[in-house]
Coordinates of C-alpha atoms in Angstrom, one line a residue:
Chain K
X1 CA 140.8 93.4 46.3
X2 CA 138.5 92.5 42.9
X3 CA 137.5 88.8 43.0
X4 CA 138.1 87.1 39.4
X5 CA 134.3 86.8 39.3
X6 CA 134.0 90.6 38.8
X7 CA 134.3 92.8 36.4
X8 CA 136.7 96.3 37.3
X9 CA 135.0 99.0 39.2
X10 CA 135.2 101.5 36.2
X11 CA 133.8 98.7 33.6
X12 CA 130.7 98.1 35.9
X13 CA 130.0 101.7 36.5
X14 CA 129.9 101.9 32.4
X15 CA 127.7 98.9 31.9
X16 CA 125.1 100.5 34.9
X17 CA 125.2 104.1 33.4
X18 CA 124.5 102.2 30.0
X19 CA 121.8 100.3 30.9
X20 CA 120.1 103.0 33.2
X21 CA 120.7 105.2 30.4
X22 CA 118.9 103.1 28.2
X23 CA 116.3 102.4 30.2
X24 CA 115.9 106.3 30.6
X25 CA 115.7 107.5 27.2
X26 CA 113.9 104.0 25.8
X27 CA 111.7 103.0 28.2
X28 CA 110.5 105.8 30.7
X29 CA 110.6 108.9 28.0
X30 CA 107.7 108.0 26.7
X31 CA 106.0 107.7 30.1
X32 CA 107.3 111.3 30.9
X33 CA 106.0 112.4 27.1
X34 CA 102.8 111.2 27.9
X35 CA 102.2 114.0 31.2
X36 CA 104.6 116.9 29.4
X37 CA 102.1 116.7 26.2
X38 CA 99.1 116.2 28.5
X39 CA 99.7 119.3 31.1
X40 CA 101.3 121.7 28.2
X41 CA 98.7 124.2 28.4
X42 CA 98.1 123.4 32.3
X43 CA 95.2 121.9 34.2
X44 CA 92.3 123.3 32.5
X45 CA 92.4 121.7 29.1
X46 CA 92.9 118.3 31.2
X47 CA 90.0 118.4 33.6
X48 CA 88.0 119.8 30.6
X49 CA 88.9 116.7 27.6
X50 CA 88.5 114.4 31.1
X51 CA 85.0 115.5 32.2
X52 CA 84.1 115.9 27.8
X53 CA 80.5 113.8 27.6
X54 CA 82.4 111.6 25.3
X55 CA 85.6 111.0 27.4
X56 CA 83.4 110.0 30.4
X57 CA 81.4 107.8 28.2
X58 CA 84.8 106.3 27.0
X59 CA 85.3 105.2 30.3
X60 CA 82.2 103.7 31.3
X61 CA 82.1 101.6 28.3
X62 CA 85.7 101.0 29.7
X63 CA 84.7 99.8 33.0
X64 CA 82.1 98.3 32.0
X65 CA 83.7 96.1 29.0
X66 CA 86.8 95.0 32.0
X67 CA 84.3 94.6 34.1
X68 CA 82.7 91.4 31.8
X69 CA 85.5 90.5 30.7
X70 CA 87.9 90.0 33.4
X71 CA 85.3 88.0 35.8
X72 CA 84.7 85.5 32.6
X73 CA 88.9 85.0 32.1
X74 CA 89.3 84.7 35.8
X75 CA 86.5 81.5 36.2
X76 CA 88.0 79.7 32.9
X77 CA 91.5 80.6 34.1
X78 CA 90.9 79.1 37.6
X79 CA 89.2 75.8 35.9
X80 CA 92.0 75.4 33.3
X81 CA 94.4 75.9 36.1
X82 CA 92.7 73.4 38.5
X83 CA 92.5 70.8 36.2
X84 CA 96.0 71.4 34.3
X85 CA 98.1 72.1 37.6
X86 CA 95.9 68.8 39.9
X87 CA 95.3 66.3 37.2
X88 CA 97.0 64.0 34.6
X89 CA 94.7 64.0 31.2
X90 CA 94.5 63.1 27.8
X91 CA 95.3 66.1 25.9
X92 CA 96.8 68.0 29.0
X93 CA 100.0 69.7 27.2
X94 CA 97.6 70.4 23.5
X95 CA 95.7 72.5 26.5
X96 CA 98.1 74.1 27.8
X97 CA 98.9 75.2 24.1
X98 CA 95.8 75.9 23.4
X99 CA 95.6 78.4 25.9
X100 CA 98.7 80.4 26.0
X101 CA 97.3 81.0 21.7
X102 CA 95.9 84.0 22.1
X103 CA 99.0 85.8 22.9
X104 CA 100.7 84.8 19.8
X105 CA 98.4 86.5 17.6
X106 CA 97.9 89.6 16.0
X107 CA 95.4 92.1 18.3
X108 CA 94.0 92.7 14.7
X109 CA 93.5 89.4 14.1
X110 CA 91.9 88.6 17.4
X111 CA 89.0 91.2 16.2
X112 CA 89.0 89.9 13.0
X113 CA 87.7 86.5 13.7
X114 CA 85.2 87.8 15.7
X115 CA 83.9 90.0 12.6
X116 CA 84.5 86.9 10.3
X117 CA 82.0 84.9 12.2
X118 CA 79.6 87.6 13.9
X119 CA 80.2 90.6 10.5
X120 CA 77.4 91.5 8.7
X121 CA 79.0 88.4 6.0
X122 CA 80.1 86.4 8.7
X123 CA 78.6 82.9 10.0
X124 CA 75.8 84.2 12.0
X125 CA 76.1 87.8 11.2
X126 CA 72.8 87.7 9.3
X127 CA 71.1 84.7 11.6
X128 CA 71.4 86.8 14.6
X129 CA 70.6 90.4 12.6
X130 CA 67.1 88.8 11.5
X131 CA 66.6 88.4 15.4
X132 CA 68.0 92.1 16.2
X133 CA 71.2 91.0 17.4
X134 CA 73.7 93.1 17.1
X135 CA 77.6 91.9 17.9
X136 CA 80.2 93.3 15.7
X137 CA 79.9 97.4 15.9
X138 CA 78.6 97.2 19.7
X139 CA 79.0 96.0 23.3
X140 CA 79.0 92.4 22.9
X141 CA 82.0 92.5 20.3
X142 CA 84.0 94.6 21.7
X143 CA 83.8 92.0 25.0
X144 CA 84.5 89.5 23.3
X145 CA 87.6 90.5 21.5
X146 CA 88.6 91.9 25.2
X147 CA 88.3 88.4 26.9
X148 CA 90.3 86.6 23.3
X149 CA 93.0 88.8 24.3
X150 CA 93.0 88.9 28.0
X151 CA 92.3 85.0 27.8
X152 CA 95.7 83.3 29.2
X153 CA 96.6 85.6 31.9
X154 CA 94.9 84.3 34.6
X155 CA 95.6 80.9 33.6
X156 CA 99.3 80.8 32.9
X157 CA 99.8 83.0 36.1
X158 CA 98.3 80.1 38.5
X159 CA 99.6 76.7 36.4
X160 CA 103.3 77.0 37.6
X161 CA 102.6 77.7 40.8
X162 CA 100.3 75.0 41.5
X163 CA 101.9 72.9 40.1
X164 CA 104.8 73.7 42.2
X165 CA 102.3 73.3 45.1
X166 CA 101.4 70.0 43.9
X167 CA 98.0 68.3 45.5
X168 CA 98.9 67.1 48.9
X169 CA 97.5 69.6 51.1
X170 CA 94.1 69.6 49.1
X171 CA 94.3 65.7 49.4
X172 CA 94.7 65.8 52.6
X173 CA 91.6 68.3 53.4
X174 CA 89.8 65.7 51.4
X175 CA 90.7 63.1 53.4
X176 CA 89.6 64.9 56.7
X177 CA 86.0 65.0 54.8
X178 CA 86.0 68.4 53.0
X179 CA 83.7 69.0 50.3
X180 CA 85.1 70.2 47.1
X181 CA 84.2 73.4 47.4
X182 CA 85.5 74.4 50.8
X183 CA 88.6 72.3 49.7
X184 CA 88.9 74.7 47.2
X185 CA 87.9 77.6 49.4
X186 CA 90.1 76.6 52.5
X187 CA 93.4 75.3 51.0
X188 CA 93.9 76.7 47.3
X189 CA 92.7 79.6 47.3
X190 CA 94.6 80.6 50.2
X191 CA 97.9 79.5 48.8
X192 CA 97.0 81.0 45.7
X193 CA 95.4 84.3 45.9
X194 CA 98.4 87.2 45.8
X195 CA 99.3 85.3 42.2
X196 CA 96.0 85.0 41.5
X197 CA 95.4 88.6 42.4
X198 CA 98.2 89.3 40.1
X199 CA 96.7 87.8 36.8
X200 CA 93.9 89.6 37.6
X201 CA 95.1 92.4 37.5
X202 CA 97.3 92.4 34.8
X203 CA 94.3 90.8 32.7
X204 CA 92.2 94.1 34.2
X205 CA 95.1 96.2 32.3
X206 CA 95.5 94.9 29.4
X207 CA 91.9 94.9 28.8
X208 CA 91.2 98.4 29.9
X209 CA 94.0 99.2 27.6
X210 CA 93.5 97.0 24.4
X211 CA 93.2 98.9 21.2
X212 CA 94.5 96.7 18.0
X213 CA 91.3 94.1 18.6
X214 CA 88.8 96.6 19.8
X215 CA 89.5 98.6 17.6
X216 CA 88.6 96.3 14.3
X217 CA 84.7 95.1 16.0
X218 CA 84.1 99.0 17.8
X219 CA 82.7 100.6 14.7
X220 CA 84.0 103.6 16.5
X221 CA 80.8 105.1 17.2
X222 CA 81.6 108.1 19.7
X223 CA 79.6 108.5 22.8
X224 CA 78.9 105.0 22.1
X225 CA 81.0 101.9 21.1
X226 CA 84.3 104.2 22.0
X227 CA 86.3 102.6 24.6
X228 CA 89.2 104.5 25.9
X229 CA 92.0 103.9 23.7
X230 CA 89.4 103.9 20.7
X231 CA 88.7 107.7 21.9
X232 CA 92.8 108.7 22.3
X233 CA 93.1 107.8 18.9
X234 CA 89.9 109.3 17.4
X235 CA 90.8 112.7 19.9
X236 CA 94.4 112.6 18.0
X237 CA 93.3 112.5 14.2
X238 CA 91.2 115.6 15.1
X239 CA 94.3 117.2 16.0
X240 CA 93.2 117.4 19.6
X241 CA 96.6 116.5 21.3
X242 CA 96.3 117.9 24.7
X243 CA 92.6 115.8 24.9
X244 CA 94.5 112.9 23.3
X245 CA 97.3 112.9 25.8
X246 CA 95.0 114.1 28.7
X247 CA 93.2 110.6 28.5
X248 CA 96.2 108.3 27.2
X249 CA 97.7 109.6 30.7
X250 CA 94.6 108.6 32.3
X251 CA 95.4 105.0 30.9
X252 CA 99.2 105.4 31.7
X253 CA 97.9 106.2 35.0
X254 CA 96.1 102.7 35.1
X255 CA 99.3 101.2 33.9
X256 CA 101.2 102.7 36.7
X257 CA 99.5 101.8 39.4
X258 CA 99.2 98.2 37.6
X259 CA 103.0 98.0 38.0
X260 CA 103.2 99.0 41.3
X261 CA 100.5 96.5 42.6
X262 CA 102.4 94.1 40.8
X263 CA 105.9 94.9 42.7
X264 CA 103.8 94.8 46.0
X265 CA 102.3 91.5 45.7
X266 CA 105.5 90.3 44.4
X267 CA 107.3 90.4 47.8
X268 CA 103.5 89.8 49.6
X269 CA 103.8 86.1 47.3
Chain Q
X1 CA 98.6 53.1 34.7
X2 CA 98.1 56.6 35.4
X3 CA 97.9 57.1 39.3
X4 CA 94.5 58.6 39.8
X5 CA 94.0 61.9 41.7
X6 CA 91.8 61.9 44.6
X7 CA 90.7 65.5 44.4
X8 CA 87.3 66.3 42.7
X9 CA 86.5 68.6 40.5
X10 CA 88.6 67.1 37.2
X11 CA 85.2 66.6 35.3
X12 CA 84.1 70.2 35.8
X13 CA 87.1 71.9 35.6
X14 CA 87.5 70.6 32.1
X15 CA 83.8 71.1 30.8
X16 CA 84.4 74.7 32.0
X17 CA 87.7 75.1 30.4
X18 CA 86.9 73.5 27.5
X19 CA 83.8 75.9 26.7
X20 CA 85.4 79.1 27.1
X21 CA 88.3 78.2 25.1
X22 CA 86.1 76.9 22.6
X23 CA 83.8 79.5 22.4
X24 CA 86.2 82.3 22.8
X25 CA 89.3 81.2 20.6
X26 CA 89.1 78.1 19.1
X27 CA 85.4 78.5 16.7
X28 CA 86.6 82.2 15.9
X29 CA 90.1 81.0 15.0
X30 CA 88.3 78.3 12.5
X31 CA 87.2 81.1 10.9
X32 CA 90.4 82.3 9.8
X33 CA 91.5 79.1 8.9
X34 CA 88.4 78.2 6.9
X35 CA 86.9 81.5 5.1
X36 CA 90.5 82.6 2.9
X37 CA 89.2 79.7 0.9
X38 CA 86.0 81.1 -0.1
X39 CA 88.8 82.6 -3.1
X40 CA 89.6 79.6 -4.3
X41 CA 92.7 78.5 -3.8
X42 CA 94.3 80.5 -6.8
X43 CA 92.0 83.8 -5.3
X44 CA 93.7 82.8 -1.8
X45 CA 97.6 83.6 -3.7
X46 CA 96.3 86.5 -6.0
X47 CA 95.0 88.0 -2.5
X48 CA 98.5 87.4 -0.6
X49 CA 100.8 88.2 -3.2
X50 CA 100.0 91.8 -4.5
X51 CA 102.8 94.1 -4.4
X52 CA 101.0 96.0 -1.8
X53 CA 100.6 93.1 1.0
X54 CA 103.9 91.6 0.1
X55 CA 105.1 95.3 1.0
X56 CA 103.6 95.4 4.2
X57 CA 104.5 91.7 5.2
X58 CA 108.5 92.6 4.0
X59 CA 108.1 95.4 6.6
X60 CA 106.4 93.7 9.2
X61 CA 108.3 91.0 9.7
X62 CA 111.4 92.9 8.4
X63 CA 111.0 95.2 11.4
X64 CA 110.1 92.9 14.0
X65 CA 113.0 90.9 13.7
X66 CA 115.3 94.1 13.2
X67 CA 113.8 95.2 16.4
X68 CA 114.0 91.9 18.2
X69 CA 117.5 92.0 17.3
X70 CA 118.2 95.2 18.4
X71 CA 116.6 94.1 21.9
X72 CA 118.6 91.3 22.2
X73 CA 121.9 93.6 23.6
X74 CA 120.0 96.4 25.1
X75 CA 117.7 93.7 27.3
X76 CA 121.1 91.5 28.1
X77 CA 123.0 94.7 28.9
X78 CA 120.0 95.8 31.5
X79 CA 119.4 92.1 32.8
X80 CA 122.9 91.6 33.5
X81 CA 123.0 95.1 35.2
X82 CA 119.9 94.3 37.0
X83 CA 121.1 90.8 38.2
X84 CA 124.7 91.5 38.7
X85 CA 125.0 94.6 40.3
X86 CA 123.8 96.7 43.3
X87 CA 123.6 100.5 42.8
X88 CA 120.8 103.1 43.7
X89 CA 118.4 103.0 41.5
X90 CA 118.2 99.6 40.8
X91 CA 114.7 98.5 42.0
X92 CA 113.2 101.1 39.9
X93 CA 115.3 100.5 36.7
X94 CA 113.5 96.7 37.5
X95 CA 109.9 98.2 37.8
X96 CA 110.7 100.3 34.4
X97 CA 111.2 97.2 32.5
X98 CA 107.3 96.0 32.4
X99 CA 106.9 99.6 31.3
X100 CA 106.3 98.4 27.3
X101 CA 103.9 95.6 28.8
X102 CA 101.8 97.8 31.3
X103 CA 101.2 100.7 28.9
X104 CA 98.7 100.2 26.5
X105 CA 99.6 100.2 22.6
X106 CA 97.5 103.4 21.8
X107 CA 99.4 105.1 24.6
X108 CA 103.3 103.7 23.8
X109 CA 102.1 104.7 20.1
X110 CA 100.7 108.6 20.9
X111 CA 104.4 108.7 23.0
X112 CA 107.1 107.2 20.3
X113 CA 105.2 109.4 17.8
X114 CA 105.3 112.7 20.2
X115 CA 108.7 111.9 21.2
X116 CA 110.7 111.0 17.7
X117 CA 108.6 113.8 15.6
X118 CA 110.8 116.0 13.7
X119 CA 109.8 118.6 17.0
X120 CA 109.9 116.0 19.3
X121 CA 112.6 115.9 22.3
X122 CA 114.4 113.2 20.5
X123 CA 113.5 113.9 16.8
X124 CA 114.9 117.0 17.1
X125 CA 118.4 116.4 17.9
X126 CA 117.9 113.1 15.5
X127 CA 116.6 115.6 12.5
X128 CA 119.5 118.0 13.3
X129 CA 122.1 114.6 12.1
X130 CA 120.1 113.8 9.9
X131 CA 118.0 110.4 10.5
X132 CA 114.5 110.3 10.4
X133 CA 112.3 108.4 12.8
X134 CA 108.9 109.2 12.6
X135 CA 106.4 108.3 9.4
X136 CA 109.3 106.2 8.2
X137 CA 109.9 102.6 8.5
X138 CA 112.7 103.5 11.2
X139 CA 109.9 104.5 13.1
X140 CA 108.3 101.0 12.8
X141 CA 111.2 99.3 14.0
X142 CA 111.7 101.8 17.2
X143 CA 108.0 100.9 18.1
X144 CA 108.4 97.5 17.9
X145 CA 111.9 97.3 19.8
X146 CA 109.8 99.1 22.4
X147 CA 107.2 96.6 23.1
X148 CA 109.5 93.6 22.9
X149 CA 112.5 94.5 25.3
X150 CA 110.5 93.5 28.1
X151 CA 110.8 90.0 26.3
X152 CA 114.6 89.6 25.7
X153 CA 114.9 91.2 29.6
X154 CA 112.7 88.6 31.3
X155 CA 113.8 85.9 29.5
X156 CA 117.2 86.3 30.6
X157 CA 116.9 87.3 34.4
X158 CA 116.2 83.9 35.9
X159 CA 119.2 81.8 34.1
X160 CA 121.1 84.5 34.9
X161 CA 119.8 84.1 38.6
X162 CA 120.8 80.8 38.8
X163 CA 123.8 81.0 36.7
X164 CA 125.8 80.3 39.8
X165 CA 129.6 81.9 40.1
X166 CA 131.5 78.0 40.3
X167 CA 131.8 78.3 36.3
X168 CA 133.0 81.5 36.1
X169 CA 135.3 80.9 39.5
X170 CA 136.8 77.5 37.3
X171 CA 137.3 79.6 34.4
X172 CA 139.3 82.4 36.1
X173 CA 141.1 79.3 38.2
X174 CA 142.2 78.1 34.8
X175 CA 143.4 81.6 33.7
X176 CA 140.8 82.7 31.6
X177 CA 140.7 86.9 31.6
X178 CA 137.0 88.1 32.6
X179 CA 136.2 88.7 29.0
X180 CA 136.8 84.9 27.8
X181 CA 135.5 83.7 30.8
X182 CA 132.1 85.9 29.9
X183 CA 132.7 84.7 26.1
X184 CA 133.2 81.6 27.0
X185 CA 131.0 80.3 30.1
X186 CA 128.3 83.4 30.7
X187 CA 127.3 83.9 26.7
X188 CA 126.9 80.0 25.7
X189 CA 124.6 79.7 29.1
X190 CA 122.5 82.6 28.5
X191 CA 121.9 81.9 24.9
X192 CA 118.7 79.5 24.6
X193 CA 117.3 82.0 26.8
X194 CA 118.5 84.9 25.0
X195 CA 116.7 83.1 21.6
X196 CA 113.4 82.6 23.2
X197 CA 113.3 86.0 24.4
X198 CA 114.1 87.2 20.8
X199 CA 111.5 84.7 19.4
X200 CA 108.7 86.2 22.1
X201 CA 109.7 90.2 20.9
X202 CA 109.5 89.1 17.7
X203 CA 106.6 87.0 17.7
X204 CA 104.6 90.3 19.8
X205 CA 106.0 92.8 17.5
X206 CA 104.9 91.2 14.1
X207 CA 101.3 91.3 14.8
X208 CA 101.3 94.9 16.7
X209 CA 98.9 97.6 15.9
X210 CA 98.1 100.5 18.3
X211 CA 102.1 101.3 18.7
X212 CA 102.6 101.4 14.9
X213 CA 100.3 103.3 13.6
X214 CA 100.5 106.7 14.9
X215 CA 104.2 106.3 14.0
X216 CA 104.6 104.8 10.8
X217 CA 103.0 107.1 8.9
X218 CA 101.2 104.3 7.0
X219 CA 102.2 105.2 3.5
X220 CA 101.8 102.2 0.8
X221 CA 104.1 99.9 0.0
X222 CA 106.6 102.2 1.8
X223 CA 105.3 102.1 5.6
X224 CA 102.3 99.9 6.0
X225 CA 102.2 97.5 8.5
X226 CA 100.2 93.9 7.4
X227 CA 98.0 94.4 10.5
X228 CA 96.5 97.6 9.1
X229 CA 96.2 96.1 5.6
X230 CA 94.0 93.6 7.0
X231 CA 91.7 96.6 8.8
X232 CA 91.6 98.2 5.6
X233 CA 90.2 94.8 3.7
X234 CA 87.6 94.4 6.6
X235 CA 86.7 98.1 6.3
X236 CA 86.3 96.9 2.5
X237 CA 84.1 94.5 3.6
X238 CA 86.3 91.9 2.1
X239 CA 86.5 89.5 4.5
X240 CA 87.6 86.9 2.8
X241 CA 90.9 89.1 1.7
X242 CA 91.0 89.8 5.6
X243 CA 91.0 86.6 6.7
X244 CA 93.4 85.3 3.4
X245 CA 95.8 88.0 5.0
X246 CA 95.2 87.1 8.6
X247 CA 95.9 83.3 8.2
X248 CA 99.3 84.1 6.1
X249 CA 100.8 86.1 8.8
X250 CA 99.9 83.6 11.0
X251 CA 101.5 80.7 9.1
X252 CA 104.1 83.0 8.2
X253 CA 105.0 84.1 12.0
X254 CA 104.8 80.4 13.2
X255 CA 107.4 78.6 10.8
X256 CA 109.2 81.8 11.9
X257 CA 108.9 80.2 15.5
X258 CA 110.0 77.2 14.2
X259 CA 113.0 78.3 13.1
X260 CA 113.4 79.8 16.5
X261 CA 112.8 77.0 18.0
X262 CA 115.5 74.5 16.2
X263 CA 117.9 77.2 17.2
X264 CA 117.0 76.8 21.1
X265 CA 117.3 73.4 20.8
X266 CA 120.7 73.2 19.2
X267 CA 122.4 75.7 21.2
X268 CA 121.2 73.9 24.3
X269 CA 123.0 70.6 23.0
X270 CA 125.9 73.3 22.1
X271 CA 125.9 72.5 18.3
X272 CA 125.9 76.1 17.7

């Protein structure tokens, strides 16, 4: 017999064809759009827009832009954590605002500031262009809008759990005589590394994949200051869809496997 | 007094998080408070208030809150699903969800626009009754629903979680049928969380970029998104403009928040 709690048989089998329906057409269509527009002529045109001089320099830049930026988000989320999650402070809760701000701005507007204070007009645009220093329109830009909008990931995935964790355990390895470091070596980072793992690599995504902000300090200089995304987009308004599609599925491919990590270390935490 | 921790660290922890959040967010971000004014104050309106930017701003936070609101069944209906019911399938209908948050803009954007084209495999059927999606300011809004159902979805799950069955077993006690009893006792429960999840889609889909453009079209004052107004002032070199445009959708998006926010709060007290 149906318990009051539930709703009738036929009423739930609506609701989960809804919903899995929705989920089809609105969510994972675009996903499948991605490969069907990619593959539409085959594997030739892929390998061939994937091995393109350009395409391959996309992706260096790429790696090499995630590589900066995620290692520099992963030491000031660990610190912000640390001292939020152990600590009472002054100014604890303005911090913890402070830090989740990034996400509740505009990607555009996270590359604009950047170009309002390093631009050719900006603060020290023409300080540092007498010295030969050039941020907006190359490498160090384009990192830096990367880790303003990769900034709270690491950070906001650690505070609630160590706060959960509270500071016993690392009291009491101080108590036994640890140093601060091996405290931290021995006893947090053990407890926290799958979540920690986790931010990192959803940071690692996001900033592989960030276009809005990148996009605004880049410059778009192909072979050059083209990251990925920046080189989908310039690919598409040649009218080069199956090279367009062919490396937007290489980043869908990135966000797949993001996903799937995810899930893992979800039941491994 | 404030009991004090015996772990080290505190001291260093802080310098270091104070100097990358400085460096990275907080010095850049007084640049878009303080340049705008290089205008003047009346220079700082003029800039915000031409029929072109109030255009885009109409549509851009016209369509995120459409699109936030649109979200708000569709990511009940697939949290309660997900929560509630066991059928195959359901782990990866789960996974799917973080699809809008995994996939990067450019991509979502190159996808929505391939797949509600006038050719596409849903713009086709769509053309055929009529509605355009693509390079209209429908388009904008499908974009934006996209990114922010992960929100509304997320937001939901946990209270749902916890939501235990005793409410809803009292209500059925008492006689109420399923559907006052989810009126009634499910709906009022789930609705702080159902706000902030519409607050967080909203708040993500007013400043989005790289899923927009590729479908809006990006015709002026018709479908132009504020976001690539302020790209075209910085490829102007106008800064100033940039950054006048830039702070207002900030303001703009935050007393949105606000209002948000009063909302939570008075439906948690259950004044709404």
């Amino acid at each position: 017999m149906r318990r009051p709690t539930e709703e009738a048989p036929w009423l739930r089998w609506v609701l989960c064809l809804a919903a899995v329906g929705v989920a089809l057409l609105f969510l994972v269509l675009p996903l499948v759009a991605v490969f069907a527009e990619a593959f539409r002529r085959g594997w030739g045109p892929v390998a061939k827009s994937l091995s393109d001089p350009d395409a391959l320099a996309a992706v260096r830049l790429t790696l090499l832009v995630a590589a900066i930026a995620v290692p520099v988000n992963l030491v000031g989320g660990v610190a912000a954590a640390w001292a939020i999650a152990k600590f009472d402070f002054p100014g604890k809760r303005l911090l913890t605002v402070l830090i989740e701000l990034p996400f509740s701005v505009s990607p555009v507007i996270s590359g604009l500031v950047y170009v309002l204070v390093f631009g050719a007009q900006g603060w020290l645009g023409p300080w540092l262009e007498e010295r030969g220093v050039q941020v907006v329109f190359a490498l160090p830009g384009i990192v830096l809008a990367t880790i303003f909008v990769t900034f709270p990931f690491v950070a906001r995935t650690l505070i609630p759990l160590m706060q959960d964790q509270g500071r016993t355990e690392e009291e009491a390895a101080a108590t036994l005589g640890a140093g601060g470091w091996a405290m931290f070596r021995r006893v947090t980072l053990p407890n926290i590394r799958w979540a920690l793992l986790s931010g990192v690599l959803l940071c690692n995504a996001r900033a592989m994949g960030e276009f809005g902000a990148v996009s605004v300090v880049s410059g778009h200089v192909r072979g050059e200051t083209n990251t990925m995304p920046l080189h989908v987009e310039i690919l598409y308004n040649e009218y080069q869809f199956v090279a367009a599609f062919a490396v937007a599925g290489l980043l869908a491919l990135l966000a797949l496997v993001t996903l799937g990590a995810k899930a893992v270390l979800e039941r491994a935490g | 007094m404030r009991r004090r921790s015996a772990l080290p660290g505190l001291g260093l922890a802080l310098g270091v998080t104070w100097l990358w959040l400085g460096l990275i967010v907080l010095v850049p971000l007084a640049a878009l408070v303080l340049r705008p004014w290089e205008l003047g104050l009346a220079g700082v309106w003029a800039s915000v208030t031409e029929p072109r930017v109030v255009a885009a701003l109409g549509l851009s936070f016209g369509a995120a809150l459409g699109a936030a609101l649109v979200d708000l069944p569709l990511g009940l209906l697939i949290a309660w699903v997900v929560v509630r019911y066991r059928f195959p399938g359901r782990r990866v209908l789960d996974a799917a969800i973080d699809l809008p948050f995994a996939l990067p803009t450019a991509v979502a954007g190159l996808a929505l626009t391939a797949l509600y084209a006038p050719n596409g495999w849903l713009g086709a059927p769509l053309a055929a009754m009529g509605v355009t999606v693509a390079f209209t300011p429908l388009g904008v809004a499908v974009a934006l629903a996209f990114v922010g159902l992960p929100f509304v979805v997320r937001m939901v799950e946990p209270v749902l979680r916890d939501l235990g069955p005793e409410a809803e077993e009292a209500a059925a006690v008492l006689g109420a049928t399923r559907w006052q009893a989810w009126r009634r006792v499910v709906l009022p429960a789930l609705g702080p969380a159902l706000v902030s999840g519409v607050a967080l889609a909203f708040a993500r889909a007013v400043g989005e970029y790289g899923s927009v453009i590729f479908i809006a079209g990006n015709r002026p004052m018709e479908s132009e998104i504020a976001p690539l107004l302020i790209v075209a002032r910085l490829e102007q070199y106008d800064y100033a403009g940039a950054a006048a445009l830039g702070l207002a959708m900030l303001l703009l998006s935050f007393a949105f928040l606000l209002v948000f926010g009063v909302m939570q709060r008075r439906l948690r007290r259950g004044v709404m």
